[in-house]
PDB file of C-alpha atoms in Angstrom:
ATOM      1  CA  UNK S 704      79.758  81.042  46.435  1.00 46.00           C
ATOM      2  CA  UNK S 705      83.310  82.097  47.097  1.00 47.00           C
ATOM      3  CA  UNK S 706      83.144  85.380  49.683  1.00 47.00           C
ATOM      4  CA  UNK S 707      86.351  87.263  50.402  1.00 46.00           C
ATOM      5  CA  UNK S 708      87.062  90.257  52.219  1.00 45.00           C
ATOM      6  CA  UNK S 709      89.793  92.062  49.775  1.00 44.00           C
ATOM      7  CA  UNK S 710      88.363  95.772  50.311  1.00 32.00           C
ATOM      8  CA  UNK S 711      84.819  95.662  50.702  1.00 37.00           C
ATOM      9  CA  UNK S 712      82.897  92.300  51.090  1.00 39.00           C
ATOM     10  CA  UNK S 713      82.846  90.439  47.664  1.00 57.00           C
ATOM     11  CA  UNK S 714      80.579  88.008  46.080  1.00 72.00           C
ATOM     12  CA  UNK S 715      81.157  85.002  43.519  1.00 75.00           C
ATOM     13  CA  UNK S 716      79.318  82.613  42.460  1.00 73.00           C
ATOM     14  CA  UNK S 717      80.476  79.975  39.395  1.00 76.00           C
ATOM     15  CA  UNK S 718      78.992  77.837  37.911  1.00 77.00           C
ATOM     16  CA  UNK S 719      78.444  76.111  34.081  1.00 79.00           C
ATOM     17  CA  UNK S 720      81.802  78.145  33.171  1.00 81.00           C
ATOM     18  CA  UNK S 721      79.887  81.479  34.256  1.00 82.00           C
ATOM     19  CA  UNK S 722      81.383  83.938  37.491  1.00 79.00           C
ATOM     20  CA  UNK S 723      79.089  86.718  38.469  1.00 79.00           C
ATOM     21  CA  UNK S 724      80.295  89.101  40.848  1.00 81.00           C
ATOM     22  CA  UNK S 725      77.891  90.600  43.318  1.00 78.00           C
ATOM     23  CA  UNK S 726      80.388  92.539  44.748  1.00 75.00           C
ATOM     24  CA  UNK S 727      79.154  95.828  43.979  1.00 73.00           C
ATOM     25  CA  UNK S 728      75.682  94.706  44.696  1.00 77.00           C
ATOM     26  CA  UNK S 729      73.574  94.991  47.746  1.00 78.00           C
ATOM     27  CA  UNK S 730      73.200  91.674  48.447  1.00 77.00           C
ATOM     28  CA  UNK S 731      73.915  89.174  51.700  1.00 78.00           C
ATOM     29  CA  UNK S 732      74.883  85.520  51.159  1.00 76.00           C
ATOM     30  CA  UNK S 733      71.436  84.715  52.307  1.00 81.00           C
ATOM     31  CA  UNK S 734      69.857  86.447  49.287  1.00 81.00           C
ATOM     32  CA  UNK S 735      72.337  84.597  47.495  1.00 76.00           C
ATOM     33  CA  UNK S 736      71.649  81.072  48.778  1.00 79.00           C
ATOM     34  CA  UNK S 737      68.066  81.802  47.659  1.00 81.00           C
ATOM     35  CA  UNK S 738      68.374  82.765  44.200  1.00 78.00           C
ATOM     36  CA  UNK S 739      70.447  79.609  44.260  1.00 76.00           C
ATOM     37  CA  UNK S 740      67.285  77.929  45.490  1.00 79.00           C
ATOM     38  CA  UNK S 741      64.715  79.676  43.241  1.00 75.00           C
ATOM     39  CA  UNK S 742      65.196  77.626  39.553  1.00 69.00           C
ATOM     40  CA  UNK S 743      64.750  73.954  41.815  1.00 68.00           C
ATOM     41  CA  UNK S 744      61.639  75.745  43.236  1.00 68.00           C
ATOM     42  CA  UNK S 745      60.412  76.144  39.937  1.00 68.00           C
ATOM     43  CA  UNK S 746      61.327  72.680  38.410  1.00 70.00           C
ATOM     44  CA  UNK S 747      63.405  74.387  36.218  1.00 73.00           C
ATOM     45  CA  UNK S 748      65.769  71.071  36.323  1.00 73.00           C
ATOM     46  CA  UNK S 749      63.144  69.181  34.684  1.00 77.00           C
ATOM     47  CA  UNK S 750      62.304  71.801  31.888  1.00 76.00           C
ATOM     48  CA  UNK S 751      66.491  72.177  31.405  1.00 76.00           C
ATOM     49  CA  UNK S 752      66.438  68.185  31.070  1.00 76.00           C
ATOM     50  CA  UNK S 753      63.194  68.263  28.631  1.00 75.00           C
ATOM     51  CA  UNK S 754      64.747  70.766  25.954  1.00 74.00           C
ATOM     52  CA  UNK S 755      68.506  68.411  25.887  1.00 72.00           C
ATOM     53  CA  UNK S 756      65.895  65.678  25.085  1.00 75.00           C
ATOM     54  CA  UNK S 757      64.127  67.251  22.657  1.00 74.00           C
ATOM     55  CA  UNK S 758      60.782  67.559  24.611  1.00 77.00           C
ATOM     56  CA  UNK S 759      58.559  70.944  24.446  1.00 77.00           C
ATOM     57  CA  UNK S 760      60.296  74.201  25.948  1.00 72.00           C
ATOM     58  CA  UNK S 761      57.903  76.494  24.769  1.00 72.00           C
ATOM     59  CA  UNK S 762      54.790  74.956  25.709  1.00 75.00           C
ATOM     60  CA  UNK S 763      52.528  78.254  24.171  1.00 80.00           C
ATOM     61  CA  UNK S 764      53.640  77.653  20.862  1.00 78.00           C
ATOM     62  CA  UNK S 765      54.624  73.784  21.376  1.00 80.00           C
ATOM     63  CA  UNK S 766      57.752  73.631  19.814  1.00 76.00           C
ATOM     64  CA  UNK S 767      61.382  72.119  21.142  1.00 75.00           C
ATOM     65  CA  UNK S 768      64.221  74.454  21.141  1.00 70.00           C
ATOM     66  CA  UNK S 769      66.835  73.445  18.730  1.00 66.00           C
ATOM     67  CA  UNK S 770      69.335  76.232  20.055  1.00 63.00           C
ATOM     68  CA  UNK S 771      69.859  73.768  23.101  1.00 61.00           C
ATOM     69  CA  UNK S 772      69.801  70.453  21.157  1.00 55.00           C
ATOM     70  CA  UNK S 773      72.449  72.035  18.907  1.00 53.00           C
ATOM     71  CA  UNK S 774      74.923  70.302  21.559  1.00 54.00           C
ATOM     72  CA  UNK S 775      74.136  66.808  20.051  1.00 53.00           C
ATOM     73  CA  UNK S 776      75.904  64.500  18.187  1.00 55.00           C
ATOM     74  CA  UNK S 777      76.264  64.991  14.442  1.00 66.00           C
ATOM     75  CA  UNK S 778      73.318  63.644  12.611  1.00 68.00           C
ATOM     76  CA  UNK S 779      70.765  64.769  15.575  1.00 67.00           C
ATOM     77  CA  UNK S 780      67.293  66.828  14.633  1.00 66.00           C
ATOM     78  CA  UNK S 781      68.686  70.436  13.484  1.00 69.00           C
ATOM     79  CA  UNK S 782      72.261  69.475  13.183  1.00 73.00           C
ATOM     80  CA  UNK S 783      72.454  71.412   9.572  1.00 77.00           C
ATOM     81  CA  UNK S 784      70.364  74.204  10.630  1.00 77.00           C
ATOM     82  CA  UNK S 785      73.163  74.648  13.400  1.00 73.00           C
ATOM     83  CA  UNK S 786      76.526  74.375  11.481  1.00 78.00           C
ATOM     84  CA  UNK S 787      74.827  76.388   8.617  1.00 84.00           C
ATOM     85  CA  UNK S 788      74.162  79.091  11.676  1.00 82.00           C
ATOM     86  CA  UNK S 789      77.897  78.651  13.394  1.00 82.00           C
ATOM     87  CA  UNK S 790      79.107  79.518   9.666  1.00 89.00           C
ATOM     88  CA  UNK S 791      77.774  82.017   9.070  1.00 92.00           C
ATOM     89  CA  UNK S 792      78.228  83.865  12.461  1.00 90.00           C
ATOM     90  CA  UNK S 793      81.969  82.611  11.783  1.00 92.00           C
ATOM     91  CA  UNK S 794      81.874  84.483   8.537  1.00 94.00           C
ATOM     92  CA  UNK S 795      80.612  87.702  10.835  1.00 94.00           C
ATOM     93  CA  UNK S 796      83.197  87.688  13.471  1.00 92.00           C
ATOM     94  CA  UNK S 797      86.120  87.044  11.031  1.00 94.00           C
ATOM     95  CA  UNK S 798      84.567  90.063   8.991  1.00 94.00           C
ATOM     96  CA  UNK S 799      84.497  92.389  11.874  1.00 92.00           C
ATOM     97  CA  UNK S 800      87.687  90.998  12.776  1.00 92.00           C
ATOM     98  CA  UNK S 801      88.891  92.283   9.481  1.00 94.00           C
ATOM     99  CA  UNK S 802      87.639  95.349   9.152  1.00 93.00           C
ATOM    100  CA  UNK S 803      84.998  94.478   6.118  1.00 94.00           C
ATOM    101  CA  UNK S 804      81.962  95.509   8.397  1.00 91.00           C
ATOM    102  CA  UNK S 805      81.588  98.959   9.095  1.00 89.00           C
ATOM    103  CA  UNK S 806      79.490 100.898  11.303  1.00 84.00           C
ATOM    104  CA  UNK S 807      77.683 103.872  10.767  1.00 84.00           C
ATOM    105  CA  UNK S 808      80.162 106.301  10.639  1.00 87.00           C
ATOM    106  CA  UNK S 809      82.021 104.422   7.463  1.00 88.00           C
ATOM    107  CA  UNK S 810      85.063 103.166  10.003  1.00 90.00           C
ATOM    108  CA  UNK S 811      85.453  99.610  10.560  1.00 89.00           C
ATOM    109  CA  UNK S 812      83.117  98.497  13.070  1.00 82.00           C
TER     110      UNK S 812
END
């Protein structure tokens, strides 16, 4: 958490390439310090660590969560189903990009 005192009092907190700003929040560093607290509370490390491995995420349907294991090594469970899913949401973006999508109004979107 990175507070400053430019205007009123600001919070940051970074982490995992994420900033949120609580700046315009009510909320004290001691809130804070607790919602840092909160996912170790709930073994959430362990559950983070079990869907990177493959275990069970979702345990009423008992299924892993390929979305997460996506960051593996070519050849890993899902590997296809992911770089047939990155193309194709690369095929989007440079669609929108180009004006080939358009929204409701008939305009590019």
């Amino acid at each position: 958490m990175l507070p400053t005192t430019v205007g009123a009092p600001r919070f940051i907190v970074a982490g995992a390439g994420l900033v949120a700003d609580f700046s315009r929040q009510r909320v004290s560093v001691a809130t804070l310090d607790l919602l840092g607290q909160w996912p170790m509370k709930w073994i959430f490390a362990s559950r983070i660590r079990d869907m990177y491995e493959g275990g069970i995420a979702n345990p009423t349907e008992s299924r892993q969560v390929p979305s997460i294991r996506r960051c593996s090594a070519p050849g890993a469970p899902h590997a296809d189903l992911v770089l047939a899913e990155r193309s194709r949401v690369l095929d989007f973006a440079e669609a929108v990009r180009g004006g080939r999508i358009l929204g409701s109004n008939g305009e590019p979107f």
